[in-house]
PDB file of C-alpha atoms in Angstrom:
ATOM      1  CA  MET A  79     130.162  59.659  45.104  1.00 35.00           C
ATOM      2  CA  SER A  80     128.683  59.768  48.596  1.00 38.00           C
ATOM      3  CA  ASP A  81     125.755  57.824  49.992  1.00 42.00           C
ATOM      4  CA  SER A  82     123.989  61.025  51.058  1.00 45.00           C
ATOM      5  CA  PRO A  83     120.748  61.911  49.272  1.00 43.00           C
ATOM      6  CA  ALA A  84     120.754  64.217  46.278  1.00 48.00           C
ATOM      7  CA  PRO A  85     120.141  67.858  47.287  1.00 47.00           C
ATOM      8  CA  THR A  86     116.540  67.740  46.089  1.00 55.00           C
ATOM      9  CA  GLU A  87     116.000  64.655  48.201  1.00 81.00           C
ATOM     10  CA  THR A  88     116.990  65.957  51.616  1.00 91.00           C
ATOM     11  CA  PRO A  89     114.522  65.084  54.369  1.00 94.00           C
ATOM     12  CA  PHE A  90     113.776  68.791  54.751  1.00 95.00           C
ATOM     13  CA  TRP A  91     112.938  69.201  51.056  1.00 94.00           C
ATOM     14  CA  ARG A  92     110.714  66.097  51.077  1.00 93.00           C
ATOM     15  CA  PHE A  93     108.955  67.348  54.204  1.00 95.00           C
ATOM     16  CA  SER A  94     108.390  70.757  52.596  1.00 95.00           C
ATOM     17  CA  LEU A  95     106.914  69.326  49.419  1.00 93.00           C
ATOM     18  CA  ARG A  96     104.585  67.022  51.337  1.00 93.00           C
ATOM     19  CA  PHE A  97     103.573  69.635  53.884  1.00 96.00           C
ATOM     20  CA  TYR A  98     103.024  72.482  51.411  1.00 96.00           C
ATOM     21  CA  ARG A  99     100.469  70.553  49.388  1.00 93.00           C
ATOM     22  CA  GLN A 100      98.245  69.826  52.393  1.00 95.00           C
ATOM     23  CA  SER A 101      94.841  71.476  52.244  1.00 95.00           C
ATOM     24  CA  GLY A 102      95.027  75.187  53.031  1.00 97.00           C
ATOM     25  CA  VAL A 103      98.769  75.247  53.727  1.00 98.00           C
ATOM     26  CA  SER A 104      99.856  77.085  50.581  1.00 97.00           C
ATOM     27  CA  ASP A 105      97.173  79.734  51.095  1.00 98.00           C
ATOM     28  CA  ALA A 106      98.154  80.192  54.759  1.00 98.00           C
ATOM     29  CA  CYS A 107     101.854  80.402  53.893  1.00 98.00           C
ATOM     30  CA  ILE A 108     101.325  82.888  51.069  1.00 97.00           C
ATOM     31  CA  ALA A 109      99.062  85.040  53.268  1.00 97.00           C
ATOM     32  CA  LEU A 110     101.729  85.094  56.008  1.00 98.00           C
ATOM     33  CA  GLN A 111     104.377  85.890  53.403  1.00 97.00           C
ATOM     34  CA  ASP A 112     102.407  88.703  51.786  1.00 96.00           C
ATOM     35  CA  GLU A 113     100.901  90.234  54.930  1.00 96.00           C
ATOM     36  CA  TYR A 114     103.711  89.734  57.482  1.00 97.00           C
ATOM     37  CA  GLY A 115     106.881  89.255  55.442  1.00 96.00           C
ATOM     38  CA  VAL A 116     107.270  85.624  56.514  1.00 98.00           C
ATOM     39  CA  ASP A 117     109.987  83.673  54.715  1.00 98.00           C
ATOM     40  CA  VAL A 118     108.044  80.532  53.810  1.00 98.00           C
ATOM     41  CA  ASN A 119     111.237  78.479  53.494  1.00 97.00           C
ATOM     42  CA  LEU A 120     112.269  79.505  57.001  1.00 98.00           C
ATOM     43  CA  LEU A 121     108.772  78.745  58.308  1.00 98.00           C
ATOM     44  CA  LEU A 122     108.926  75.307  56.683  1.00 98.00           C
ATOM     45  CA  PHE A 123     112.373  74.786  58.194  1.00 98.00           C
ATOM     46  CA  LEU A 124     110.985  75.560  61.655  1.00 98.00           C
ATOM     47  CA  LEU A 125     108.216  73.022  61.114  1.00 98.00           C
ATOM     48  CA  TRP A 126     110.702  70.451  59.830  1.00 97.00           C
ATOM     49  CA  CYS A 127     112.814  71.039  62.949  1.00 96.00           C
ATOM     50  CA  ALA A 128     109.662  70.462  64.996  1.00 97.00           C
ATOM     51  CA  ASP A 129     109.107  67.226  63.097  1.00 95.00           C
ATOM     52  CA  GLU A 130     112.642  66.290  64.113  1.00 94.00           C
ATOM     53  CA  GLY A 131     111.628  66.993  67.729  1.00 94.00           C
ATOM     54  CA  ARG A 132     113.403  70.334  68.088  1.00 96.00           C
ATOM     55  CA  SER A 133     112.121  73.610  69.472  1.00 97.00           C
ATOM     56  CA  LEU A 134     113.989  76.791  68.558  1.00 98.00           C
ATOM     57  CA  ALA A 135     114.414  80.002  70.482  1.00 97.00           C
ATOM     58  CA  THR A 136     113.831  83.436  68.972  1.00 97.00           C
ATOM     59  CA  ASP A 137     117.574  84.188  68.889  1.00 96.00           C
ATOM     60  CA  GLU A 138     118.177  80.984  66.890  1.00 97.00           C
ATOM     61  CA  ILE A 139     115.518  82.050  64.401  1.00 97.00           C
ATOM     62  CA  LYS A 140     117.160  85.461  64.119  1.00 97.00           C
ATOM     63  CA  LYS A 141     120.496  83.794  63.299  1.00 95.00           C
ATOM     64  CA  LEU A 142     118.816  81.636  60.654  1.00 96.00           C
ATOM     65  CA  ASP A 143     117.104  84.658  59.138  1.00 97.00           C
ATOM     66  CA  ASP A 144     120.401  86.560  59.123  1.00 96.00           C
ATOM     67  CA  THR A 145     121.953  83.611  57.290  1.00 95.00           C
ATOM     68  CA  VAL A 146     119.319  83.393  54.531  1.00 96.00           C
ATOM     69  CA  ARG A 147     118.412  87.074  54.161  1.00 97.00           C
ATOM     70  CA  ASP A 148     120.893  87.917  51.383  1.00 97.00           C
ATOM     71  CA  TRP A 149     119.916  84.900  49.275  1.00 97.00           C
ATOM     72  CA  ARG A 150     116.201  85.571  49.797  1.00 97.00           C
ATOM     73  CA  ASN A 151     116.559  89.254  48.855  1.00 97.00           C
ATOM     74  CA  LEU A 152     118.857  88.586  45.896  1.00 98.00           C
ATOM     75  CA  THR A 153     116.962  85.692  44.305  1.00 97.00           C
ATOM     76  CA  VAL A 154     113.698  84.454  45.816  1.00 97.00           C
ATOM     77  CA  ILE A 155     111.871  87.763  46.255  1.00 97.00           C
ATOM     78  CA  PRO A 156     112.824  89.284  42.848  1.00 98.00           C
ATOM     79  CA  LEU A 157     111.919  86.054  41.029  1.00 97.00           C
ATOM     80  CA  ARG A 158     108.582  85.873  42.856  1.00 97.00           C
ATOM     81  CA  ASP A 159     107.877  89.491  41.966  1.00 96.00           C
ATOM     82  CA  ILE A 160     108.643  88.883  38.268  1.00 96.00           C
ATOM     83  CA  ARG A 161     106.491  85.733  38.201  1.00 97.00           C
ATOM     84  CA  ARG A 162     103.559  87.520  39.819  1.00 96.00           C
ATOM     85  CA  LYS A 163     103.813  90.572  37.556  1.00 95.00           C
ATOM     86  CA  LEU A 164     103.802  88.371  34.467  1.00 94.00           C
ATOM     87  CA  LYS A 165     100.608  86.552  35.465  1.00 93.00           C
ATOM     88  CA  GLY A 166      97.886  87.924  33.237  1.00 86.00           C
ATOM     89  CA  ALA A 167      99.803  91.099  32.368  1.00 88.00           C
ATOM     90  CA  GLN A 168      99.039  92.569  28.980  1.00 90.00           C
ATOM     91  CA  THR A 169     102.291  93.213  27.182  1.00 90.00           C
ATOM     92  CA  LEU A 170     103.482  93.287  23.600  1.00 90.00           C
ATOM     93  CA  THR A 171     104.433  89.608  23.901  1.00 90.00           C
ATOM     94  CA  ASP A 172     102.101  86.870  22.735  1.00 92.00           C
ATOM     95  CA  PRO A 173     100.114  85.689  25.806  1.00 92.00           C
ATOM     96  CA  GLY A 174     101.067  82.049  25.245  1.00 94.00           C
ATOM     97  CA  GLN A 175     104.758  82.863  24.980  1.00 95.00           C
ATOM     98  CA  GLN A 176     104.530  85.132  28.003  1.00 94.00           C
ATOM     99  CA  GLU A 177     102.936  82.337  30.041  1.00 95.00           C
ATOM    100  CA  ALA A 178     105.622  79.894  28.885  1.00 96.00           C
ATOM    101  CA  PHE A 179     108.255  82.399  30.035  1.00 96.00           C
ATOM    102  CA  ARG A 180     106.428  82.845  33.367  1.00 96.00           C
ATOM    103  CA  THR A 181     106.497  79.068  33.812  1.00 97.00           C
ATOM    104  CA  LYS A 182     110.278  79.127  33.342  1.00 97.00           C
ATOM    105  CA  VAL A 183     110.602  81.926  35.902  1.00 97.00           C
ATOM    106  CA  LYS A 184     108.469  79.875  38.304  1.00 97.00           C
ATOM    107  CA  ALA A 185     110.808  76.904  37.874  1.00 97.00           C
ATOM    108  CA  ILE A 186     113.834  79.115  38.557  1.00 97.00           C
ATOM    109  CA  GLU A 187     112.087  80.558  41.626  1.00 97.00           C
ATOM    110  CA  LEU A 188     111.440  77.039  42.919  1.00 95.00           C
ATOM    111  CA  GLU A 189     115.110  76.178  42.329  1.00 96.00           C
ATOM    112  CA  ALA A 190     116.162  79.274  44.303  1.00 97.00           C
ATOM    113  CA  GLU A 191     113.927  78.127  47.145  1.00 96.00           C
ATOM    114  CA  ARG A 192     115.349  74.593  46.956  1.00 95.00           C
ATOM    115  CA  LEU A 193     118.872  75.996  47.172  1.00 96.00           C
ATOM    116  CA  GLN A 194     117.880  78.042  50.224  1.00 96.00           C
ATOM    117  CA  GLN A 195     116.439  74.936  51.821  1.00 96.00           C
ATOM    118  CA  GLN A 196     119.546  72.936  50.909  1.00 95.00           C
ATOM    119  CA  ALA A 197     121.684  75.561  52.659  1.00 94.00           C
ATOM    120  CA  LEU A 198     119.491  75.504  55.767  1.00 96.00           C
ATOM    121  CA  TYR A 199     119.623  71.710  55.819  1.00 95.00           C
ATOM    122  CA  ALA A 200     123.427  71.702  55.473  1.00 93.00           C
ATOM    123  CA  LEU A 201     123.740  74.308  58.212  1.00 91.00           C
ATOM    124  CA  ASN A 202     121.633  72.157  60.507  1.00 91.00           C
ATOM    125  CA  GLN A 203     123.678  69.055  59.666  1.00 90.00           C
ATOM    126  CA  SER A 204     126.891  70.789  60.677  1.00 87.00           C
ATOM    127  CA  ALA A 205     125.473  72.125  63.958  1.00 83.00           C
ATOM    128  CA  PRO A 206     121.942  70.979  64.884  1.00 82.00           C
ATOM    129  CA  ILE A 207     119.928  73.702  66.543  1.00 91.00           C
ATOM    130  CA  GLY A 208     117.124  73.805  69.054  1.00 94.00           C
ATOM    131  CA  LYS A 209     116.312  71.811  72.118  1.00 95.00           C
ATOM    132  CA  SER A 210     114.564  68.478  72.310  1.00 95.00           C
ATOM    133  CA  ALA A 211     110.774  68.636  72.410  1.00 95.00           C
ATOM    134  CA  ASP A 212     107.665  66.704  71.436  1.00 95.00           C
ATOM    135  CA  PRO A 213     107.051  67.440  67.720  1.00 96.00           C
ATOM    136  CA  ARG A 214     103.554  68.892  68.216  1.00 95.00           C
ATOM    137  CA  THR A 215     104.722  71.087  71.081  1.00 96.00           C
ATOM    138  CA  ALA A 216     107.772  72.132  69.085  1.00 97.00           C
ATOM    139  CA  ALA A 217     105.654  73.067  66.034  1.00 98.00           C
ATOM    140  CA  HIS A 218     103.534  75.427  68.111  1.00 98.00           C
ATOM    141  CA  ALA A 219     106.560  76.821  69.965  1.00 98.00           C
ATOM    142  CA  ASN A 220     108.515  77.383  66.739  1.00 98.00           C
ATOM    143  CA  ILE A 221     105.655  79.312  65.152  1.00 98.00           C
ATOM    144  CA  CYS A 222     105.291  81.399  68.330  1.00 98.00           C
ATOM    145  CA  ALA A 223     109.049  82.093  68.347  1.00 98.00           C
ATOM    146  CA  TYR A 224     108.884  83.128  64.691  1.00 98.00           C
ATOM    147  CA  GLU A 225     105.993  85.477  65.499  1.00 98.00           C
ATOM    148  CA  HIS A 226     108.085  86.969  68.295  1.00 98.00           C
ATOM    149  CA  PHE A 227     111.060  87.378  65.970  1.00 98.00           C
ATOM    150  CA  MET A 228     108.839  89.086  63.375  1.00 97.00           C
ATOM    151  CA  GLY A 229     107.245  91.311  66.021  1.00 97.00           C
ATOM    152  CA  ALA A 230     103.812  90.215  64.872  1.00 96.00           C
ATOM    153  CA  THR A 231     100.850  88.137  65.866  1.00 97.00           C
ATOM    154  CA  PHE A 232      99.955  85.886  62.973  1.00 98.00           C
ATOM    155  CA  PRO A 233      96.250  85.330  62.293  1.00 97.00           C
ATOM    156  CA  ARG A 234      95.026  82.411  64.392  1.00 97.00           C
ATOM    157  CA  ASP A 235      93.253  80.845  61.422  1.00 97.00           C
ATOM    158  CA  ALA A 236      96.520  80.668  59.437  1.00 97.00           C
ATOM    159  CA  VAL A 237      98.402  79.235  62.425  1.00 98.00           C
ATOM    160  CA  GLU A 238      95.650  76.663  63.007  1.00 98.00           C
ATOM    161  CA  VAL A 239      95.786  75.568  59.360  1.00 98.00           C
ATOM    162  CA  LEU A 240      99.544  75.037  59.657  1.00 98.00           C
ATOM    163  CA  LEU A 241      99.350  73.207  62.967  1.00 98.00           C
ATOM    164  CA  ASP A 242      96.407  71.059  61.856  1.00 97.00           C
ATOM    165  CA  ALA A 243      98.299  70.106  58.688  1.00 97.00           C
ATOM    166  CA  PHE A 244     101.425  69.375  60.726  1.00 97.00           C
ATOM    167  CA  ASN A 245      99.476  67.199  63.146  1.00 95.00           C
ATOM    168  CA  SER A 246      97.681  65.347  60.341  1.00 92.00           C
ATOM    169  CA  ILE A 247     100.863  64.064  58.720  1.00 83.00           C
ATOM    170  CA  THR A 248     102.351  61.071  60.442  1.00 63.00           C
ATOM    171  CA  PRO A 249     106.115  61.123  61.041  1.00 63.00           C
ATOM    172  CA  GLY A 250     106.662  58.401  58.431  1.00 53.00           C
ATOM    173  CA  GLU A 251     104.735  60.374  55.815  1.00 55.00           C
ATOM    174  CA  ARG A 252     106.677  63.543  56.591  1.00 47.00           C
ATOM    175  CA  SER A 253     110.117  62.020  56.139  1.00 48.00           C
ATOM    176  CA  SER A 254     109.323  59.847  53.123  1.00 47.00           C
ATOM    177  CA  ALA A 255     107.331  62.348  51.089  1.00 42.00           C
ATOM    178  CA  SER A 256     108.585  62.869  47.576  1.00 35.00           C
ATOM    179  CA  ALA A 257     105.739  64.461  45.609  1.00 36.00           C
ATOM    180  CA  GLY A 258     106.097  68.003  44.303  1.00 37.00           C
ATOM    181  CA  ALA A 259     104.443  71.225  45.300  1.00 37.00           C
ATOM    182  CA  GLU A 260     104.141  74.196  43.005  1.00 38.00           C
ATOM    183  CA  ARG A 261     103.128  77.765  43.501  1.00 40.00           C
ATOM    184  CA  GLY A 262     100.631  79.428  41.193  1.00 42.00           C
TER     185      GLY A 262
END
């Protein structure tokens, strides 16, 4: 057995859980996901890289997206779609049983996201990406590079929520966070 943390305890995963539950972050992330096709796990990875003091170029983000695209399209997006369709849908199934099933789908969706994050973390461990930068500068630059990659201009209010949340968490809090975040 190795001394490395369990997959659910990688610094990236802990950062994501802590960051995602900050005020307004989940709403901003979901809006960017739904309106611009943002991969929230990739966005969180870019912010974690910024926390590690690394700024990424657009071509590096493209390579990351190319790496996770199949997994995202095969698992994360279909599970999210099923979970959302089940919420409040009137079907022949008892509403309580349907909600219990939806909760199970939500847990599987979260596991798919954790596995995607684990893969991104492992990829970064084998060949760290980005160039050295101040974390706050890197956070802004990484979001701008992601916008460029997506060919979009994200709403300033959503970007400000993300950057404000990033700047409000001290480095020690980011790396030691262990509380959970769940999507509704």
